[in-house]
Short mmCIF file of C-alpha atoms and ligand atoms in Angstrom, two decimals:
data_model
loop_
_atom_site.label_atom_id
_atom_site.label_comp_id
_atom_site.label_asym_id
_atom_site.label_seq_id
_atom_site.Cartn_x
_atom_site.Cartn_y
_atom_site.Cartn_z
CA MET A 11 -18.00 -14.18 -29.56
CA LYS A 12 -19.29 -10.81 -30.38
CA ASN A 13 -22.15 -9.95 -27.93
CA SER A 14 -23.89 -6.61 -26.95
CA TYR A 15 -21.98 -6.49 -23.57
CA SER A 16 -19.00 -4.82 -24.88
CA ASN A 17 -16.64 -5.85 -21.78
CA ILE A 18 -17.60 -9.19 -21.93
CA PHE A 19 -14.91 -11.47 -23.79
CA SER A 20 -14.40 -14.77 -25.16
CA PHE A 21 -10.87 -16.02 -24.18
CA ASN A 22 -8.60 -16.07 -26.72
CA LYS A 23 -4.77 -15.09 -26.99
CA LYS A 24 -5.80 -11.77 -27.61
CA ILE A 25 -7.83 -11.42 -24.44
CA ILE A 26 -5.06 -13.10 -22.51
CA LYS A 27 -2.61 -10.52 -23.28
CA LYS A 28 -5.32 -7.64 -22.71
CA THR A 29 -5.99 -9.34 -19.26
CA ILE A 30 -2.43 -9.56 -18.09
CA LYS A 31 -1.88 -5.92 -18.83
CA THR A 32 -5.06 -4.94 -16.86
CA LEU A 33 -3.92 -6.99 -13.85
CA ASN A 34 -0.23 -5.68 -13.91
CA ASN A 35 -1.86 -2.49 -13.74
CA SER A 36 -3.71 -3.31 -10.63
CA ASP A 37 -6.76 -3.26 -12.05
CA VAL A 38 -9.29 -5.95 -11.51
CA ILE A 39 -11.36 -8.33 -13.75
CA GLY A 40 -13.99 -10.51 -13.85
CA LEU A 41 -13.18 -14.22 -14.53
CA PRO A 42 -14.65 -17.64 -14.34
CA THR A 43 -13.77 -20.72 -11.99
CA GLU A 44 -15.43 -24.00 -11.42
CA THR A 45 -17.03 -22.74 -8.46
CA VAL A 46 -18.65 -19.37 -9.41
CA TYR A 47 -17.37 -16.28 -11.22
CA GLY A 48 -14.73 -14.06 -9.23
CA LEU A 49 -13.53 -10.50 -9.12
CA GLY A 50 -9.78 -10.93 -9.33
CA GLY A 51 -6.50 -8.70 -8.84
CA ASN A 52 -3.33 -8.82 -7.79
CA ALA A 53 -2.91 -10.22 -4.42
CA TYR A 54 0.64 -8.35 -3.83
CA SER A 55 -0.85 -4.84 -4.77
CA LYS A 56 -2.35 -2.36 -2.38
CA LYS A 57 -4.35 -0.87 -5.42
CA SER A 58 -5.72 -3.95 -6.50
CA ILE A 59 -7.01 -5.30 -2.96
CA LYS A 60 -8.15 -1.72 -2.18
CA LYS A 61 -10.48 -1.79 -5.45
CA ILE A 62 -11.75 -5.25 -4.84
CA PHE A 63 -13.06 -4.21 -1.40
CA GLN A 64 -14.49 -1.06 -2.64
CA PHE A 65 -16.21 -2.67 -5.75
CA LYS A 66 -17.85 -5.22 -3.68
CA GLY A 67 -18.48 -2.91 -0.72
CA ARG A 68 -17.10 -5.60 1.11
CA PRO A 69 -16.48 -4.93 4.89
CA LYS A 70 -12.65 -4.91 5.64
CA SER A 71 -13.18 -7.78 8.37
CA ASN A 72 -13.99 -10.26 5.29
CA PRO A 73 -10.75 -11.73 4.23
CA LEU A 74 -10.10 -12.83 0.56
CA ILE A 75 -9.24 -16.02 -1.19
CA ILE A 76 -5.66 -16.02 -2.68
CA HIS A 77 -5.54 -18.17 -5.86
CA TYR A 78 -2.21 -20.23 -7.19
CA PHE A 79 -1.45 -21.98 -9.96
CA ASN A 80 0.18 -24.88 -7.73
CA ILE A 81 1.81 -25.59 -4.80
CA ASN A 82 5.20 -24.38 -5.47
CA ASN A 83 3.64 -21.02 -5.99
CA ALA A 84 2.01 -21.03 -2.51
CA LEU A 85 5.01 -21.89 -0.52
CA LYS A 86 6.39 -18.22 -0.82
CA ASP A 87 3.32 -17.26 1.32
CA VAL A 88 2.08 -19.75 3.89
CA ILE A 89 3.36 -22.25 5.92
CA ILE A 90 2.02 -25.60 4.88
CA ASN A 91 1.39 -29.07 6.95
CA LYS A 92 0.73 -32.71 6.60
CA ASN A 93 -2.94 -32.45 6.41
CA PHE A 94 -2.81 -29.73 3.71
CA ILE A 95 -0.64 -32.17 1.63
CA LYS A 96 -2.85 -34.97 2.06
CA LEU A 97 -6.07 -32.85 0.97
CA TYR A 98 -3.89 -30.97 -1.89
CA LYS A 99 -2.90 -34.43 -3.21
CA LYS A 100 -6.53 -35.77 -3.43
CA PHE A 101 -8.54 -32.39 -4.52
CA CYS A 102 -6.16 -30.25 -6.06
CA PRO A 103 -6.79 -28.33 -8.48
CA GLY A 104 -10.36 -28.34 -7.21
CA PRO A 105 -12.82 -26.49 -4.88
CA ILE A 106 -11.12 -26.29 -1.77
CA THR A 107 -9.96 -23.47 0.00
CA PHE A 108 -7.35 -24.16 3.13
CA ILE A 109 -6.52 -21.90 6.01
CA LEU A 110 -3.23 -21.82 6.88
CA ASN A 111 -0.55 -19.55 8.89
CA ARG A 112 0.99 -16.84 6.80
CA LYS A 113 4.62 -16.63 6.18
CA ASN A 114 6.48 -13.71 7.89
CA ASN A 115 7.73 -12.71 4.55
CA SER A 116 4.92 -12.94 2.42
CA LYS A 117 4.19 -10.33 -0.02
CA ILE A 118 0.26 -10.59 0.11
CA TYR A 119 -1.07 -7.27 0.77
CA PRO A 120 -2.48 -7.34 4.58
CA LEU A 121 -6.08 -6.32 4.05
CA ALA A 122 -6.43 -9.17 1.69
CA CYS A 123 -6.50 -11.26 4.79
CA ALA A 124 -8.26 -8.74 6.83
CA ASN A 125 -4.88 -8.43 8.65
CA LEU A 126 -5.14 -11.97 10.25
CA ASN A 127 -1.73 -14.05 10.39
CA THR A 128 -3.64 -16.67 8.48
CA VAL A 129 -4.26 -16.88 4.62
CA ALA A 130 -7.04 -18.73 2.55
CA ILE A 131 -5.51 -20.41 -0.40
CA ARG A 132 -7.12 -22.34 -3.17
CA PHE A 133 -6.06 -23.92 -6.59
CA PRO A 134 -8.54 -23.43 -9.08
CA LYS A 135 -9.69 -26.07 -11.69
CA HIS A 136 -11.17 -24.26 -14.32
CA ASN A 137 -8.66 -23.98 -17.60
CA ILE A 138 -9.02 -19.88 -18.19
CA ILE A 139 -7.89 -19.10 -14.48
CA ARG A 140 -5.20 -21.71 -14.65
CA SER A 141 -4.10 -20.47 -17.86
CA LEU A 142 -3.74 -17.15 -16.60
CA LEU A 143 -1.87 -18.05 -13.31
CA LYS A 144 0.66 -19.95 -15.23
CA LYS A 145 1.44 -16.66 -16.87
CA ILE A 146 1.60 -14.10 -14.20
CA ASP A 147 4.10 -13.92 -11.10
CA TYR A 148 1.58 -13.24 -8.40
CA PRO A 149 -1.45 -14.86 -7.11
CA LEU A 150 -4.79 -13.63 -7.75
CA ALA A 151 -6.80 -12.30 -4.76
CA MET A 152 -10.22 -13.22 -5.60
CA PRO A 153 -13.82 -13.32 -4.03
CA SER A 154 -16.97 -13.71 -5.83
CA ALA A 155 -17.89 -10.93 -8.58
CA ASN A 156 -20.92 -10.07 -7.06
CA LYS A 157 -21.82 -7.12 -4.22
CA SER A 158 -21.15 -8.02 -0.61
CA SER A 159 -23.99 -10.18 0.33
CA ASN A 160 -25.82 -10.45 -3.08
CA VAL A 161 -25.90 -13.98 -4.86
CA SER A 162 -22.79 -15.47 -6.37
CA PRO A 163 -22.54 -14.86 -10.37
CA ILE A 164 -22.37 -18.40 -12.25
CA ASN A 165 -22.66 -16.83 -15.57
CA SER A 166 -20.49 -13.78 -17.18
CA LYS A 167 -23.80 -12.00 -17.55
CA ASP A 168 -24.31 -12.37 -13.95
CA VAL A 169 -21.23 -10.36 -13.52
CA PHE A 170 -22.43 -7.69 -15.97
CA GLU A 171 -25.51 -7.33 -13.75
CA GLU A 172 -23.33 -6.81 -10.51
CA PHE A 173 -20.66 -4.38 -11.76
CA GLY A 174 -21.67 -3.32 -15.54
CA LYS A 175 -19.13 -1.25 -17.42
CA LYS A 176 -17.23 -0.47 -14.11
CA LEU A 177 -14.99 -3.60 -15.14
CA LYS A 178 -12.86 -3.36 -18.19
CA ILE A 179 -12.87 -7.20 -18.66
CA ILE A 180 -15.39 -9.94 -17.58
CA ILE A 181 -13.92 -13.07 -19.29
CA ASP A 182 -16.89 -15.49 -20.34
CA GLY A 183 -16.38 -19.24 -19.77
CA GLY A 184 -19.98 -20.49 -19.65
CA LYS A 185 -21.82 -21.48 -16.86
CA CYS A 186 -19.98 -22.29 -13.67
CA LYS A 187 -19.95 -26.15 -13.41
CA ILE A 188 -20.17 -26.24 -9.72
CA GLY A 189 -22.17 -23.24 -9.03
CA ILE A 190 -21.30 -22.74 -5.41
CA GLU A 191 -18.37 -21.58 -3.48
CA SER A 192 -15.72 -23.68 -2.57
CA THR A 193 -15.53 -25.45 0.83
CA VAL A 194 -13.52 -23.91 3.30
CA ILE A 195 -11.33 -25.79 5.80
CA ASP A 196 -9.13 -24.42 8.38
CA LEU A 197 -5.69 -26.73 8.97
CA THR A 198 -3.98 -23.84 11.43
CA TYR A 199 -5.16 -26.32 14.15
CA TYR A 200 -7.52 -29.23 14.69
CA PRO A 201 -9.11 -29.47 10.95
CA LYS A 202 -12.23 -28.11 10.65
CA ILE A 203 -14.79 -27.04 7.92
CA LEU A 204 -15.70 -23.22 8.14
CA ARG A 205 -17.88 -23.09 4.88
CA PRO A 206 -19.53 -26.44 3.63
CA GLY A 207 -19.31 -27.27 -0.30
CA ILE A 208 -19.50 -29.82 -2.53
CA ILE A 209 -16.14 -31.43 -1.36
CA ASP A 210 -18.00 -32.63 1.73
CA LYS A 211 -17.13 -33.62 5.61
CA GLU A 212 -17.19 -37.41 4.70
CA MET A 213 -14.62 -37.05 1.73
CA ILE A 214 -12.55 -34.91 3.79
CA GLU A 215 -12.45 -37.25 6.98
CA THR A 216 -11.87 -40.23 4.30
CA VAL A 217 -8.63 -38.67 3.16
CA LEU A 218 -7.47 -37.39 6.90
CA ARG A 219 -8.51 -40.39 8.34
CA ILE A 220 -9.95 -38.53 11.40
CA LYS A 221 -13.53 -37.31 12.63
CA LEU A 222 -14.47 -33.83 12.00
CA LYS A 223 -16.21 -31.99 14.44
CA ASN A 224 -19.78 -30.35 13.16
CA THR A 225 -19.44 -26.64 12.29
CA SER A 226 -20.26 -24.87 15.77
CA LYS A 227 -21.41 -21.68 16.56
CA ASN A 228 -18.24 -19.84 17.42
CA GLU A 229 -17.29 -20.00 13.43
CA LYS A 230 -17.56 -16.56 13.40
CA ILE A 231 -14.61 -15.89 15.86
CA LYS A 232 -12.07 -17.78 13.48
CA SER A 233 -13.63 -16.98 10.14
CA PRO A 234 -14.48 -13.13 11.00
CA GLY A 235 -15.99 -12.45 7.55
CA MET A 236 -18.61 -14.79 7.31
CA LEU A 237 -21.43 -12.76 7.41
CA LYS A 238 -24.85 -14.24 8.39
CA LYS A 239 -26.70 -12.73 5.81
CA HIS A 240 -25.07 -13.76 2.52
CA TYR A 241 -26.28 -15.18 -0.69
CA SER A 242 -29.30 -13.30 -0.88
CA PRO A 243 -31.36 -12.51 -3.82
CA GLY A 244 -32.67 -9.43 -2.16
CA ILE A 245 -36.23 -10.95 -1.16
CA PRO A 246 -37.56 -12.84 1.68
CA ILE A 247 -36.93 -16.69 1.66
CA MET A 248 -38.61 -18.95 3.90
CA ILE A 249 -36.93 -22.39 4.40
CA ASN A 250 -37.97 -25.98 5.22
CA GLN A 251 -41.58 -25.35 3.85
CA SER A 252 -44.12 -27.76 2.97
CA ASN A 253 -47.22 -25.52 2.42
CA TYR A 254 -47.42 -23.61 -0.65
CA ASP A 255 -48.88 -19.96 0.27
CA GLY A 256 -50.32 -19.71 -3.50
CA LYS A 257 -48.35 -16.48 -4.90
CA SER A 258 -44.55 -17.01 -3.86
CA ALA A 259 -42.11 -18.87 -6.02
CA PHE A 260 -41.57 -22.32 -4.62
CA ILE A 261 -38.00 -24.23 -4.93
CA TYR A 262 -37.93 -27.92 -4.34
CA LEU A 263 -36.29 -31.20 -5.55
CA GLY A 264 -37.68 -33.91 -7.73
CA LYS A 265 -40.44 -33.51 -10.72
CA LYS A 266 -43.82 -33.42 -8.88
CA TYR A 267 -44.72 -29.69 -9.89
CA ILE A 268 -43.25 -29.82 -12.90
CA LYS A 269 -45.88 -28.39 -14.90
CA LYS A 270 -46.95 -26.14 -12.06
CA LYS A 271 -46.57 -22.23 -12.31
CA ASN A 272 -44.51 -20.73 -9.82
CA PHE A 273 -42.61 -24.01 -9.12
CA PHE A 274 -38.89 -24.26 -9.55
CA SER A 275 -37.15 -27.73 -9.36
CA LEU A 276 -33.52 -27.58 -8.51
CA SER A 277 -33.02 -31.29 -10.06
CA LYS A 278 -35.47 -33.49 -11.22
CA LYS A 279 -33.49 -36.31 -10.38
CA PHE A 280 -32.85 -35.33 -6.74
CA ASN A 281 -29.25 -35.01 -7.25
CA LEU A 282 -27.69 -32.73 -4.64
CA ASN A 283 -24.84 -31.62 -7.05
CA GLU A 284 -27.15 -30.68 -9.59
CA ALA A 285 -29.41 -29.03 -7.19
CA ALA A 286 -26.58 -26.93 -5.80
CA SER A 287 -25.16 -26.08 -9.42
CA ASN A 288 -28.72 -24.76 -10.17
CA LEU A 289 -29.45 -22.66 -6.92
CA TYR A 290 -28.12 -19.31 -7.66
CA LYS A 291 -29.31 -19.50 -11.41
CA VAL A 292 -32.85 -19.93 -9.92
CA PHE A 293 -32.70 -17.34 -7.31
CA ARG A 294 -31.77 -14.86 -10.13
CA MET A 295 -34.33 -15.96 -12.35
CA ILE A 296 -37.10 -15.77 -9.88
CA LYS A 297 -35.88 -12.30 -8.87
CA LYS A 298 -35.94 -11.07 -12.15
CA LYS A 299 -39.40 -12.37 -12.98
CA GLY A 300 -40.52 -10.11 -9.99
CA TYR A 301 -41.75 -12.44 -7.00
CA LYS A 302 -41.61 -10.88 -3.84
CA LYS A 303 -41.00 -14.17 -1.90
CA ILE A 304 -39.13 -17.42 -2.31
CA GLN A 305 -40.42 -20.43 -0.34
CA ILE A 306 -37.78 -23.62 -0.15
CA SER A 307 -38.88 -27.00 0.74
CA LYS A 308 -36.84 -29.10 2.97
CA ILE A 309 -33.37 -30.05 1.35
CA PRO A 310 -31.76 -33.09 2.64
CA TYR A 311 -28.86 -32.59 5.46
CA LYS A 312 -26.35 -35.26 3.33
CA GLY A 313 -23.40 -34.57 0.85
CA SER A 314 -24.15 -31.57 -1.05
CA GLY A 315 -27.26 -30.97 0.81
CA ILE A 316 -25.22 -29.52 3.69
CA ALA A 317 -23.81 -26.63 1.20
CA ILE A 318 -27.19 -25.86 0.12
CA ASN A 319 -28.58 -25.84 3.68
CA ASP A 320 -25.86 -23.35 4.76
CA ARG A 321 -26.29 -20.86 1.65
CA ILE A 322 -30.15 -21.06 1.74
CA LYS A 323 -30.19 -20.41 5.39
CA ARG A 324 -27.81 -17.50 5.19
CA ALA A 325 -29.85 -16.10 2.23
CA SER A 326 -33.12 -16.16 4.64
CA LYS A 327 -31.56 -13.83 7.25
CA SER A 328 -33.10 -10.87 7.20
P1 AMP B 1 -15.73 -15.37 -0.34
O1 AMP B 1 -14.43 -14.70 -0.94
O2 AMP B 1 -17.37 -15.05 -0.51
O3 AMP B 1 -15.64 -16.72 -1.34
O4 AMP B 1 -15.43 -15.79 0.99
C1 AMP B 1 -13.99 -16.45 1.48
C2 AMP B 1 -14.22 -16.67 2.94
O5 AMP B 1 -13.21 -17.49 3.23
C3 AMP B 1 -14.51 -15.42 3.51
O6 AMP B 1 -15.76 -15.15 3.99
C4 AMP B 1 -14.28 -15.81 4.97
O7 AMP B 1 -14.84 -16.53 5.93
C5 AMP B 1 -13.09 -17.40 4.80
N1 AMP B 1 -11.72 -16.83 5.00
C6 AMP B 1 -10.81 -16.29 4.07
N2 AMP B 1 -9.63 -16.07 4.62
C7 AMP B 1 -9.54 -16.21 5.76
C8 AMP B 1 -8.90 -16.78 6.88
N3 AMP B 1 -7.53 -16.09 7.05
N4 AMP B 1 -9.22 -16.69 8.07
C9 AMP B 1 -10.58 -17.65 8.28
N5 AMP B 1 -11.20 -17.34 7.36
C10 AMP B 1 -10.78 -17.07 5.82
MG1 MG B 2 -18.90 -14.47 -1.79
#
């Protein structure tokens, strides 16, 4: 595909070669995953990791997720356990991130893990990143390809909006299917969800055959980088709204106001997975249209609704 964005490329043999060369040179690139677009770099390279933090303006206390092709590649860096194996077998490759203890001889550059002795690992499902991971002999450290605290990108053009020509390569893989970030689960002790996603609590409980505790207030201690303000489109957001104020953009579920100006449905069919996949697209669209404020109606607190509530709550923090 030729396009006016000279650093956005379609995925083909030529671009694979160029991408690998760029990554080998400790440069960072924008690329799609099934959750959101990532800013990827060699997890073993000091230069790459420093660049990722610098490009994003990310606080050094916020660790990155390390992406692998499969379990065999991850064994070099982390100590696995039974719960990990069970979840890996069921959900990987897929939108779930595991916190595990780091091996002493791991080559991951320590800043990638915010100097903790734990590592967040994920096995992404998207065919583009999988074919890259298969061809390189290091994992990719990869946060979402947006400036720290902004909305995550779900299209290659969103990545361009964040970083412009600063990135040599942005690989286009269309719109991300899932559209919100992976579930993060800590498996270093009694399993605990640190960030909800579309692989939800009930699905994990069924596999592990245990009851998980609700995410508690002390999550900040375990997951230092989980900033309260995050995923923000840069304008005030009011959640759990029922009365329209007459001028803001109003986000809701269903099709009740489909013909009304200023109203944006996340899913006409009340499907919470679809709603999650549209959330960031709608945020960016509303911002571009020049609205000054967003009101969001109550979103059910079940399934992917828990992840949506987590993101909109953080986005609403000023
Ligand atoms: P992001 O890169 O924006 O998708 O965020 C990844 C999140 O994973 C971070 O904000 C952390 O909260 C969490 N995370 C990454 N590494 C660790 C770790 N070693 N321990 C706990 N949480 C982590
Ligand atoms: Mg992020």
